[in-house]
PDB file of C-alpha atoms in Angstrom:
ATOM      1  CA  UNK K   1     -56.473  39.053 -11.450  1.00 38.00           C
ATOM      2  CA  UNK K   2     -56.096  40.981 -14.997  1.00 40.00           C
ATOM      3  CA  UNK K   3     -52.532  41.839 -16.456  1.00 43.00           C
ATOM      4  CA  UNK K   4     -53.587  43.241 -19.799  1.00 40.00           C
ATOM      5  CA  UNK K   5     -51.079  44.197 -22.643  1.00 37.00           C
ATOM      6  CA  UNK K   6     -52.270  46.794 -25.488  1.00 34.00           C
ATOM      7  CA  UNK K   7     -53.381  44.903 -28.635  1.00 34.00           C
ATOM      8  CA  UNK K   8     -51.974  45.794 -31.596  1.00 33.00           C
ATOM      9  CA  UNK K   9     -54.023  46.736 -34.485  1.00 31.00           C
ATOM     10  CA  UNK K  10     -52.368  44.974 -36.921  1.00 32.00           C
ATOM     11  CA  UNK K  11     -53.012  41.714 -38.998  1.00 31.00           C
ATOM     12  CA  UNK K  12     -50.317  39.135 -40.237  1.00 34.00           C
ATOM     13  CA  UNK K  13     -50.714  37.099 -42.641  1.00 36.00           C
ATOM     14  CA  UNK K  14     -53.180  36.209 -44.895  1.00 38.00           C
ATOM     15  CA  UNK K  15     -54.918  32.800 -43.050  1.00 53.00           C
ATOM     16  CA  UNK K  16     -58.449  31.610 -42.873  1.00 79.00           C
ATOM     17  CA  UNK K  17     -58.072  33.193 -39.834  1.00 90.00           C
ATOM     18  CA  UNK K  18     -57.370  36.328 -41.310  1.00 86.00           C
ATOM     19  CA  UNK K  19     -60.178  37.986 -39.763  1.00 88.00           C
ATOM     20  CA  UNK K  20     -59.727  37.018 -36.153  1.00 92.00           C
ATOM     21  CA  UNK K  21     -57.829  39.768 -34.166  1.00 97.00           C
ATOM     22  CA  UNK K  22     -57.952  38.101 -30.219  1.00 98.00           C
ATOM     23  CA  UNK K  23     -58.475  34.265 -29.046  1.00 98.00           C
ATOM     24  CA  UNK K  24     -59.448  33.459 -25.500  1.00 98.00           C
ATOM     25  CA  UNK K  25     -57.899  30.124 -24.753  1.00 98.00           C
ATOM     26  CA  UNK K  26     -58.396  28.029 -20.914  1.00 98.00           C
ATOM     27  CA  UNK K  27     -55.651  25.453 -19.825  1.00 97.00           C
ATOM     28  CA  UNK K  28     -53.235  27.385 -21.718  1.00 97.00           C
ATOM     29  CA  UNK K  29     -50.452  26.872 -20.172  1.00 96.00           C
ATOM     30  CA  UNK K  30     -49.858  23.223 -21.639  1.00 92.00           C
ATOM     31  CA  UNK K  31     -50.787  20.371 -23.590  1.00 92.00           C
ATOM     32  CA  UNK K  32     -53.396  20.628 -26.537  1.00 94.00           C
ATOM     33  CA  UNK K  33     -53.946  24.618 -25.000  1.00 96.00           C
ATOM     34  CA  UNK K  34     -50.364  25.008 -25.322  1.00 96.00           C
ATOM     35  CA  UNK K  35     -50.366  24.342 -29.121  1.00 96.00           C
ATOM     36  CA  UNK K  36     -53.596  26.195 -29.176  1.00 98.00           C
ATOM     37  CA  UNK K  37     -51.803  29.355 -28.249  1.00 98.00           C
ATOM     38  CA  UNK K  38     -48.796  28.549 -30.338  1.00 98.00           C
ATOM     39  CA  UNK K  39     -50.215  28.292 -33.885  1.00 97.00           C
ATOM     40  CA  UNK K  40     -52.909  30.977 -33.118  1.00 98.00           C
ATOM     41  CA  UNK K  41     -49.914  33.233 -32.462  1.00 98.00           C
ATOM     42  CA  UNK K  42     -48.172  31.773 -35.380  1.00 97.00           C
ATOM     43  CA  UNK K  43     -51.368  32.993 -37.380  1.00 97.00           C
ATOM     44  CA  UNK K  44     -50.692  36.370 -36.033  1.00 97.00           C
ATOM     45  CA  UNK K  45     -53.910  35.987 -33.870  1.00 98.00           C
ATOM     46  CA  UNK K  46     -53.269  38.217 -30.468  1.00 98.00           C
ATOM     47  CA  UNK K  47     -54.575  36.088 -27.224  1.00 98.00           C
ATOM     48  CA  UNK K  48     -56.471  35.909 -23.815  1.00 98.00           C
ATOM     49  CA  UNK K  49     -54.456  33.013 -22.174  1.00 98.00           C
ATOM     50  CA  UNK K  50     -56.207  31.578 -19.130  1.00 98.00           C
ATOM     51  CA  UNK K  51     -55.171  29.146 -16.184  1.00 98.00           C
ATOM     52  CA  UNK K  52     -54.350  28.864 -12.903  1.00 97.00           C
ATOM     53  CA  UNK K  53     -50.445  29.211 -12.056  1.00 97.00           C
ATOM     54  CA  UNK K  54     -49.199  33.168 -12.952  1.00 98.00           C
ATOM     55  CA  UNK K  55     -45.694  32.051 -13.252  1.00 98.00           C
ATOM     56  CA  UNK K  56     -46.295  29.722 -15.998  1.00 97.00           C
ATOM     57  CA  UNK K  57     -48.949  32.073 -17.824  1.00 98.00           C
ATOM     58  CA  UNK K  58     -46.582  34.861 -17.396  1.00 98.00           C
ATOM     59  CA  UNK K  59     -44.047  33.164 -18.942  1.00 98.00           C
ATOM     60  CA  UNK K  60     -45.859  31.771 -21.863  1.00 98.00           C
ATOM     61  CA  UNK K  61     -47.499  35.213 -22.704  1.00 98.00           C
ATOM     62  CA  UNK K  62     -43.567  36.655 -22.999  1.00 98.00           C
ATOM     63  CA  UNK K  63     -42.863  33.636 -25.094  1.00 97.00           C
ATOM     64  CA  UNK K  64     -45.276  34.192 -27.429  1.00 98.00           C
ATOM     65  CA  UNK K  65     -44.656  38.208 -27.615  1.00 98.00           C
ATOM     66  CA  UNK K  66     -41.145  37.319 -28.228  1.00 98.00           C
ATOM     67  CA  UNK K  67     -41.712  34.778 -30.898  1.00 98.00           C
ATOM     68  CA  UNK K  68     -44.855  35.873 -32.846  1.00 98.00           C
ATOM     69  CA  UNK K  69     -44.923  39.769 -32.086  1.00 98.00           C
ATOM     70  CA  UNK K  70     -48.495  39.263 -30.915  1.00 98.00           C
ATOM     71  CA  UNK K  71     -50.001  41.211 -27.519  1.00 98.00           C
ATOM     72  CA  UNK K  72     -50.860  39.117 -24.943  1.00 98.00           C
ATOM     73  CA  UNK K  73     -53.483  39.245 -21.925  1.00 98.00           C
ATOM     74  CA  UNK K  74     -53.216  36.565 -18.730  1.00 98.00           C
ATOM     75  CA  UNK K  75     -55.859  36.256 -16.944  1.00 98.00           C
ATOM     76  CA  UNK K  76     -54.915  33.539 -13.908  1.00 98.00           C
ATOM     77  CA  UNK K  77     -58.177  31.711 -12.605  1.00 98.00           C
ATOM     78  CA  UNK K  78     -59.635  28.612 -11.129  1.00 97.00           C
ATOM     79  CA  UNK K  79     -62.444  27.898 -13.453  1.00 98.00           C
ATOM     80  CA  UNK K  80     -63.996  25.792 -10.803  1.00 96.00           C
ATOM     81  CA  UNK K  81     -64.526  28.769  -8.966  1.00 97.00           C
ATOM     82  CA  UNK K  82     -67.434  30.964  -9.306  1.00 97.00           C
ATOM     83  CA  UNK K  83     -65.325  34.086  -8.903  1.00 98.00           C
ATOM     84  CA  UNK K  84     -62.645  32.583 -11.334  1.00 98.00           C
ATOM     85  CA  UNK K  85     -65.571  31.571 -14.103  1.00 98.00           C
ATOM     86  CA  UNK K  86     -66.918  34.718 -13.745  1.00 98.00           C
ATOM     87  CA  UNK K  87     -64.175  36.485 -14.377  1.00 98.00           C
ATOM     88  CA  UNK K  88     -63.335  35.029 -17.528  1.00 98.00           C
ATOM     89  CA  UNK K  89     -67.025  34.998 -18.495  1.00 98.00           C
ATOM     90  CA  UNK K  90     -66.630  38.734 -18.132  1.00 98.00           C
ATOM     91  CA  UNK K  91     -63.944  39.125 -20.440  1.00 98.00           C
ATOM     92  CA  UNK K  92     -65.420  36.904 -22.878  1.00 98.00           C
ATOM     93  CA  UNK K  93     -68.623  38.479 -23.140  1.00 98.00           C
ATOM     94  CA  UNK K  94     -66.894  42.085 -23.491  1.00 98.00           C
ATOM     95  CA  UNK K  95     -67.284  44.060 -26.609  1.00 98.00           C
ATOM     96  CA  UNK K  96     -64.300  45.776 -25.751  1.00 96.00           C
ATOM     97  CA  UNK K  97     -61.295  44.281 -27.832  1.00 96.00           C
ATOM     98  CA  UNK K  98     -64.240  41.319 -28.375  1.00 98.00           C
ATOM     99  CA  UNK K  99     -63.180  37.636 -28.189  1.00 98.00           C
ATOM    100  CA  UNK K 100     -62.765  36.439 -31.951  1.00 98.00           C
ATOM    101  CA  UNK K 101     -62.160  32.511 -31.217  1.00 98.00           C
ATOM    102  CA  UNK K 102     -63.126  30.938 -27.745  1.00 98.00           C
ATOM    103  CA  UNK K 103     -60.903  28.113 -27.522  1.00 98.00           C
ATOM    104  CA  UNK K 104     -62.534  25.651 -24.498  1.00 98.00           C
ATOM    105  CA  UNK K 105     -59.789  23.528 -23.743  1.00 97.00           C
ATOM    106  CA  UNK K 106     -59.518  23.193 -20.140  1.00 96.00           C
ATOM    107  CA  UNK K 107     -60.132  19.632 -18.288  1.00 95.00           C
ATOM    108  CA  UNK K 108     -58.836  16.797 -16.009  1.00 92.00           C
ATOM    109  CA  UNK K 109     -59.647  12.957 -15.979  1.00 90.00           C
ATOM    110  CA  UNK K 110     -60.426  11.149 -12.815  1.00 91.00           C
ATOM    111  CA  UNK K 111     -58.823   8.083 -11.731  1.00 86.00           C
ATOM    112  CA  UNK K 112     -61.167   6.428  -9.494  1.00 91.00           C
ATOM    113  CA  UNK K 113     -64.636   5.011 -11.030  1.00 90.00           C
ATOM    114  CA  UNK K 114     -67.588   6.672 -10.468  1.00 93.00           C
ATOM    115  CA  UNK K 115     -68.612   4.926  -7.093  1.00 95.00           C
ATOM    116  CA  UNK K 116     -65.699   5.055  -5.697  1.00 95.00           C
ATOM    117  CA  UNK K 117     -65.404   9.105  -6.209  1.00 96.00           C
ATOM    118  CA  UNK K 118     -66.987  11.388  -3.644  1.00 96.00           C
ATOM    119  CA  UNK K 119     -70.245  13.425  -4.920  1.00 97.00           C
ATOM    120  CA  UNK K 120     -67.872  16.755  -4.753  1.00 97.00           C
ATOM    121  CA  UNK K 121     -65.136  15.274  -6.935  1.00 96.00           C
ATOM    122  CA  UNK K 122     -67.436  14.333  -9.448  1.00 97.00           C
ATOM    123  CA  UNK K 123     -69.350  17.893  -9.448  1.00 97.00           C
ATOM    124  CA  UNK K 124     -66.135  19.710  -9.545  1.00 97.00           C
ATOM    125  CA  UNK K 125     -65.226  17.648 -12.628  1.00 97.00           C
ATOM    126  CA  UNK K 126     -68.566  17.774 -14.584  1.00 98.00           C
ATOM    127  CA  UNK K 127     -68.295  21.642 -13.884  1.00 98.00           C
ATOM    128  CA  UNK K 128     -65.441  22.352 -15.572  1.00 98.00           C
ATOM    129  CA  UNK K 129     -65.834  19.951 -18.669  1.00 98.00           C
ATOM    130  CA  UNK K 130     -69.638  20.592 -19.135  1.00 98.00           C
ATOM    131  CA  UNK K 131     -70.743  24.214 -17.312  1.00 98.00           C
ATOM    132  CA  UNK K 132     -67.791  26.175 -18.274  1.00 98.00           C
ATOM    133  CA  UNK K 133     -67.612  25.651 -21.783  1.00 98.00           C
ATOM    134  CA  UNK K 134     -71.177  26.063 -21.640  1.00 98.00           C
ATOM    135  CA  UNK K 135     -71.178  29.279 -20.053  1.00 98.00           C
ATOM    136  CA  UNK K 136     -68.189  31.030 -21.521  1.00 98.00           C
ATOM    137  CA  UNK K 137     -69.669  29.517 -24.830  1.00 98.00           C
ATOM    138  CA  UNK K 138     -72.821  31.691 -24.393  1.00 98.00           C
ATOM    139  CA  UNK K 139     -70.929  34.687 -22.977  1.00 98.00           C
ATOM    140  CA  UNK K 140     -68.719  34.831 -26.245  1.00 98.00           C
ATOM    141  CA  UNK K 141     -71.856  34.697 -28.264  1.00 98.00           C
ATOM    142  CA  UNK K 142     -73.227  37.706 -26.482  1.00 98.00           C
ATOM    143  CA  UNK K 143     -70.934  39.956 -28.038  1.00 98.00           C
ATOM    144  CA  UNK K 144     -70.326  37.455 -31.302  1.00 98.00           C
ATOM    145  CA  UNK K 145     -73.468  37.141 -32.453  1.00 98.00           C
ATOM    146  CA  UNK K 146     -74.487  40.735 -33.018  1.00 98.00           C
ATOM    147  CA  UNK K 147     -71.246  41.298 -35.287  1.00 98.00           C
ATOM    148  CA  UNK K 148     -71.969  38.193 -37.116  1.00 97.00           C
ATOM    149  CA  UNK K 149     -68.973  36.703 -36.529  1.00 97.00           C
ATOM    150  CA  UNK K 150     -66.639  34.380 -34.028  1.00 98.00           C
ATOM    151  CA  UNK K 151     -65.223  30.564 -33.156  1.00 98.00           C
ATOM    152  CA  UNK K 152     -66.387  28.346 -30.768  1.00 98.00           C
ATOM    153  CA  UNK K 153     -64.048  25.424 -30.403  1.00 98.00           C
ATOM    154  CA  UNK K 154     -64.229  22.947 -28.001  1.00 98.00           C
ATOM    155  CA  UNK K 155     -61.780  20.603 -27.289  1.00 97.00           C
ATOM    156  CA  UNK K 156     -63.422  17.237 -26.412  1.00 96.00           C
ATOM    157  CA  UNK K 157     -62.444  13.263 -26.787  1.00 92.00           C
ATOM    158  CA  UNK K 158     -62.881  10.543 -28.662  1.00 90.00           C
ATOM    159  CA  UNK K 159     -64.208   9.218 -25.308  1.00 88.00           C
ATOM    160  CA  UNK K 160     -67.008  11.082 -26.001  1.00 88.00           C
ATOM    161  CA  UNK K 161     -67.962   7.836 -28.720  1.00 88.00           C
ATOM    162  CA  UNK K 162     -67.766   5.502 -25.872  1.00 86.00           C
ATOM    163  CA  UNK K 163     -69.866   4.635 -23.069  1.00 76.00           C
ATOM    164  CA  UNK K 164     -67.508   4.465 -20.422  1.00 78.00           C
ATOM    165  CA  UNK K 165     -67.159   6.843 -17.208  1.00 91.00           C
ATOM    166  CA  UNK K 166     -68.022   9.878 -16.018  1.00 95.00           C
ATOM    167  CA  UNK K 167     -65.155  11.570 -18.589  1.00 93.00           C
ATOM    168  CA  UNK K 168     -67.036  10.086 -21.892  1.00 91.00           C
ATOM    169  CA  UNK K 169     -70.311  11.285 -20.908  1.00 95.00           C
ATOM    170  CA  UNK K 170     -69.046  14.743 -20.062  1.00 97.00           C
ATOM    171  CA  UNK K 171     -67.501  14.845 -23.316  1.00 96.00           C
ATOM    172  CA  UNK K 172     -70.641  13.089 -25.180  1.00 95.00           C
ATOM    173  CA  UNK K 173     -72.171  16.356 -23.891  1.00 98.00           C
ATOM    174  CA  UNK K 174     -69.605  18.274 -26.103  1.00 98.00           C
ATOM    175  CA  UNK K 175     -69.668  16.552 -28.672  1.00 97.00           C
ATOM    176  CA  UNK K 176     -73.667  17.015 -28.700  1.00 98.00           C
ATOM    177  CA  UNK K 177     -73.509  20.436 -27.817  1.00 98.00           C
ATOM    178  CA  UNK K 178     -71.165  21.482 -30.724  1.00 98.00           C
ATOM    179  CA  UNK K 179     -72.876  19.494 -33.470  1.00 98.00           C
ATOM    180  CA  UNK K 180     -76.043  21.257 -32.899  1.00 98.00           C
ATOM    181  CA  UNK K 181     -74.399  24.780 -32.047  1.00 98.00           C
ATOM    182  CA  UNK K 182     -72.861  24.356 -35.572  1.00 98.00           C
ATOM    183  CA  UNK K 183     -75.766  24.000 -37.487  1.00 98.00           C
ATOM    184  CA  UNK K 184     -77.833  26.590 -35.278  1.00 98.00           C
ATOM    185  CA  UNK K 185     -75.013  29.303 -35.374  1.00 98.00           C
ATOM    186  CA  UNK K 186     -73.552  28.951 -38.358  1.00 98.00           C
ATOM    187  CA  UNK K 187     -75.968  30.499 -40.748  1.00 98.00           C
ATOM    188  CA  UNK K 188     -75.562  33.549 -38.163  1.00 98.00           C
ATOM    189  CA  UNK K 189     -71.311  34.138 -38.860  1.00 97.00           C
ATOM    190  CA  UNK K 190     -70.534  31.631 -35.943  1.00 98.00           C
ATOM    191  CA  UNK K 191     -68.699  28.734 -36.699  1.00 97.00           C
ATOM    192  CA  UNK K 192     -68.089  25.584 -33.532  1.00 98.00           C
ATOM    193  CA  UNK K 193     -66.159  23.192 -33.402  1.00 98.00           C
ATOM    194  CA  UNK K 194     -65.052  19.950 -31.771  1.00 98.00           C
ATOM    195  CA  UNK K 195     -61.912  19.013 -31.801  1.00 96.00           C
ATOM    196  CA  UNK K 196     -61.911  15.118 -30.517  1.00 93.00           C
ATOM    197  CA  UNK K 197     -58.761  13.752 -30.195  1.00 89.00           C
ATOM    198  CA  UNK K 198     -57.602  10.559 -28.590  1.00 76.00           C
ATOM    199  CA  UNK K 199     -54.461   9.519 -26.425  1.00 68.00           C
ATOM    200  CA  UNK K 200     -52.279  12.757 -26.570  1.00 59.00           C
ATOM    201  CA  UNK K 201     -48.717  13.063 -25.334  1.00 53.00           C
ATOM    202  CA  UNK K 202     -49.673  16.328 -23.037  1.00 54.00           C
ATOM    203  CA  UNK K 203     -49.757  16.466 -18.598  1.00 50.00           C
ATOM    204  CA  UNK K 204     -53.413  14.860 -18.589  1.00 49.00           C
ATOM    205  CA  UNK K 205     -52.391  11.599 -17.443  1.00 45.00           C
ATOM    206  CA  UNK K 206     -49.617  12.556 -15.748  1.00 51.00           C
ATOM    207  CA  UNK K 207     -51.743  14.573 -13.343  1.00 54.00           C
ATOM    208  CA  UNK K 208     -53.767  11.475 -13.158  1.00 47.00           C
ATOM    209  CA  UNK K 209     -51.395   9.199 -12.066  1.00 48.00           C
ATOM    210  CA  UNK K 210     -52.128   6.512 -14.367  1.00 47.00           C
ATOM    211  CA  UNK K 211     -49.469   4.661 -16.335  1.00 47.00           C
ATOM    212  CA  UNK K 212     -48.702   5.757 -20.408  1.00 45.00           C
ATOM    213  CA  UNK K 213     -47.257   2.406 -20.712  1.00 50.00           C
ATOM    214  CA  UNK K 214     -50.231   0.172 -21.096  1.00 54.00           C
ATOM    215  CA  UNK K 215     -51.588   2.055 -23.768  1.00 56.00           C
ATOM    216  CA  UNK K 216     -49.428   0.899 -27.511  1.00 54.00           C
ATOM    217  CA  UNK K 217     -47.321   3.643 -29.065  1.00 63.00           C
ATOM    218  CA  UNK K 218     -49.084   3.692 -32.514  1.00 51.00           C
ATOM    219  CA  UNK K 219     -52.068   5.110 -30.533  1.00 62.00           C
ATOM    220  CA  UNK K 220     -50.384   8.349 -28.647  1.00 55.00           C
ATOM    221  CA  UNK K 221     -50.684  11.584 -31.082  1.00 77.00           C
ATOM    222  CA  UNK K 222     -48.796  14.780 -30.777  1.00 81.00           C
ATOM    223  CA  UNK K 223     -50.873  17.786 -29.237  1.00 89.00           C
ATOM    224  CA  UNK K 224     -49.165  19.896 -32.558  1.00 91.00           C
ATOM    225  CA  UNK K 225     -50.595  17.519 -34.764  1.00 89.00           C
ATOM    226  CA  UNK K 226     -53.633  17.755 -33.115  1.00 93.00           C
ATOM    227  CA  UNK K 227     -54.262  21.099 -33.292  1.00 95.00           C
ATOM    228  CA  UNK K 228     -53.152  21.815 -36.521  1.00 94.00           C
ATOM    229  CA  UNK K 229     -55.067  19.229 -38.127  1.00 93.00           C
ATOM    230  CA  UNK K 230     -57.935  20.502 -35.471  1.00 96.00           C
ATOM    231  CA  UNK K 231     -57.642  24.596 -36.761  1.00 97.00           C
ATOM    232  CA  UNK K 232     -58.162  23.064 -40.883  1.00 96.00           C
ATOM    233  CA  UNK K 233     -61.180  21.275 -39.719  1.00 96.00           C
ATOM    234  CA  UNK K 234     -62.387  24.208 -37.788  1.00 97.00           C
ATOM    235  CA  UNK K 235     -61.615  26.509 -40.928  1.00 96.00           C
ATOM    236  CA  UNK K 236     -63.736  24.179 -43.094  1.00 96.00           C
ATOM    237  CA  UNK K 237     -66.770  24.677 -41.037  1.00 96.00           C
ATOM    238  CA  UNK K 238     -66.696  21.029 -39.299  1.00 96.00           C
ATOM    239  CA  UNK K 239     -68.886  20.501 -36.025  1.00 98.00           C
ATOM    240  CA  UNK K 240     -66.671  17.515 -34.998  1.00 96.00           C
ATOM    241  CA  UNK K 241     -63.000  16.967 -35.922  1.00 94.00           C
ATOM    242  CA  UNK K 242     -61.271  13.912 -35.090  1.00 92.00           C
ATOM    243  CA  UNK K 243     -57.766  14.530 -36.076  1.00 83.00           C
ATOM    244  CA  UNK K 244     -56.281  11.152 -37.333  1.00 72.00           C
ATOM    245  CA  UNK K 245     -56.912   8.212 -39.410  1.00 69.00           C
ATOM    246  CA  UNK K 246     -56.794   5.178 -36.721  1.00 69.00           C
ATOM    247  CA  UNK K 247     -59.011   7.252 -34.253  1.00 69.00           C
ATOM    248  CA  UNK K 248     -61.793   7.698 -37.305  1.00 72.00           C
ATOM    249  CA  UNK K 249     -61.710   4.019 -37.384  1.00 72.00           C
ATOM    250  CA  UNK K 250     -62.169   3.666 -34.009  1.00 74.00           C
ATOM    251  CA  UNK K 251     -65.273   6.020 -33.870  1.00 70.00           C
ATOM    252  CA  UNK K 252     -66.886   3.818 -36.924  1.00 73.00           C
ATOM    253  CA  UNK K 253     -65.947   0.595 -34.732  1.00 70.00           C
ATOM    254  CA  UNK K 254     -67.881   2.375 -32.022  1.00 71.00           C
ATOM    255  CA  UNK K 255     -70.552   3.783 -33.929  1.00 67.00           C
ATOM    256  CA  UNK K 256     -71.377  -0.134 -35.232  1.00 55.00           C
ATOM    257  CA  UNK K 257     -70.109  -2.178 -32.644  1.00 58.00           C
ATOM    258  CA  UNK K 258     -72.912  -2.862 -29.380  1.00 52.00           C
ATOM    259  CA  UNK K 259     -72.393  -0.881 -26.483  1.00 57.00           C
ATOM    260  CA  UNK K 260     -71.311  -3.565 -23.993  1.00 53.00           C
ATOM    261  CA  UNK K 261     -68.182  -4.305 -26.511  1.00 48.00           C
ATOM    262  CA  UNK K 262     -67.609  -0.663 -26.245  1.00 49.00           C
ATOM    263  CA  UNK K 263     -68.448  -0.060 -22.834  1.00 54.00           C
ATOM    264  CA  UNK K 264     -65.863  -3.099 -22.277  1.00 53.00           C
ATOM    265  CA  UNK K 265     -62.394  -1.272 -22.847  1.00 51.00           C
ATOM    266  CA  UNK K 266     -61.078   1.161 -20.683  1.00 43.00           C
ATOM    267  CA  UNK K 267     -60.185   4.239 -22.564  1.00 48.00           C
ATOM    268  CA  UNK K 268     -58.948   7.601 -20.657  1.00 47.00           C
ATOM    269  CA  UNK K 269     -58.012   9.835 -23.816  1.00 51.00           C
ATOM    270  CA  UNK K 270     -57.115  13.036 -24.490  1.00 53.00           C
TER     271      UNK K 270
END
């Protein structure tokens, strides 16, 4: 399903985004994609918002329209559906009102540990945090790369660092994927990006089921602060931004520290 709204032609103000006319963004509809769509439509940036509940997209899309004067597209889809992916790969690959900045933000934890998952929930849940960015990454570079411009950002975890689950290797793969895509793409107009963040106050745990309270206060950061800090970085030309102070300690701690002593503390961020 496609509800499309005329983009306007014009350009706000004068950002490092200043270039960028439309921004696809996945798990709009709250958290980190939430602020995502926010401050791209505070930049004057029109958007592709995609998720899975219409009522929620719908009213985000008139929120932003309302607020920012940008045009808005929804585009309501289960990404772990090969008729949903599709569907947004389509749009993403068009050169028709082309995709300026993909924004790869949607995901979910799981609670369980790996052998206590079944096989399908585990597939579902690589799916969507490894083979959709990974397709819709290529798809926007279809119709990025020959006009020598575009963002890739993709929204990934500190628990990438870590050697712990399921959710850390997934995002290890991001990590990976956008540190090399950087350096490959960017002499070609392309810059990716991404953004690593660690305990964020957003629906991801929530929709877990697992308990905020065991985790200390000083370590919860604000998805706004997050994303801000995230869209410098990304303007800067960084592969990997990890937007705040205690969690680039905690990456050098990891990066020095065995794995065992790593592997040893649960950590489920986002």
């Amino acid at each position: 399903m496609l509800n499309a709204v005329a983009h306007s032609t014009a350009v706000g103000h004068h950002n490092s985004f200043a270039d960028d006319r439309i921004a696809l963004i996945t798990g709009a509809t709250a958290g980190i994609g939430y602020e995502f769509a926010r401050q791209l439509a505070e930049k004057k940036i029109d958007l592709v918002l995609v998720a899975r509940d219409a009522v929620r997209l719908a009213t985000l899309a008139g929120e932003l329209q309302s607020e920012f004067g940008v045009s808005t597209e929804i585009i309501v889809a289960d990404l772990q559906s090969e008729e949903g992916l599709r569907l947004v790969e389509a749009r993403t690959s068009s050169h028709e009102n082309p995709i300026d900045i993909l924004v790869n933000n949607a995901g979910y934890g799981l609670r369980k540990s790996f052998e206590d998952n079944n096989i399908e929930s585990e597939l579902d849940h690589l799916n969507l945090l490894v083979t959709v960015p990974l397709r819709l990454s290529h798809a926007a570079l279809a119709q990025q790369l020959p006009r020598h411009t575009g963002t890739i950002i993709n929204v990934a975890s500190v628990a990438g660092f870590i050697p712990r689950g399921t959710y850390g290797a997934a995002k290890a793969w991001v990590l990976s994927f956008s540190r090399w895509a950087n350096i490959y793409y960017k002499p070609l107009g392309i810059r990716v990006t991404a953004i690593a963040p660690g305990f964020v106050h957003t629906e991801f745990h929530d929709r877990m089921k697992v308990s905020k309270a065991t985790v200390p206060s000083f370590m919860w950061l604000n998805a706004e602060h997050v994303v801000r800090i995230g869209l410098w970085d990304v303007a800067h030309g960084k592969a990997v931004s990890v937007p705040s102070l205690r969690y680039k300690i905690v990456v050098l701690l990891v990066r020095v520290l065995p794995a065992r002593v790593s592997a040893a503390g649960a950590f489920r961020a986002r």
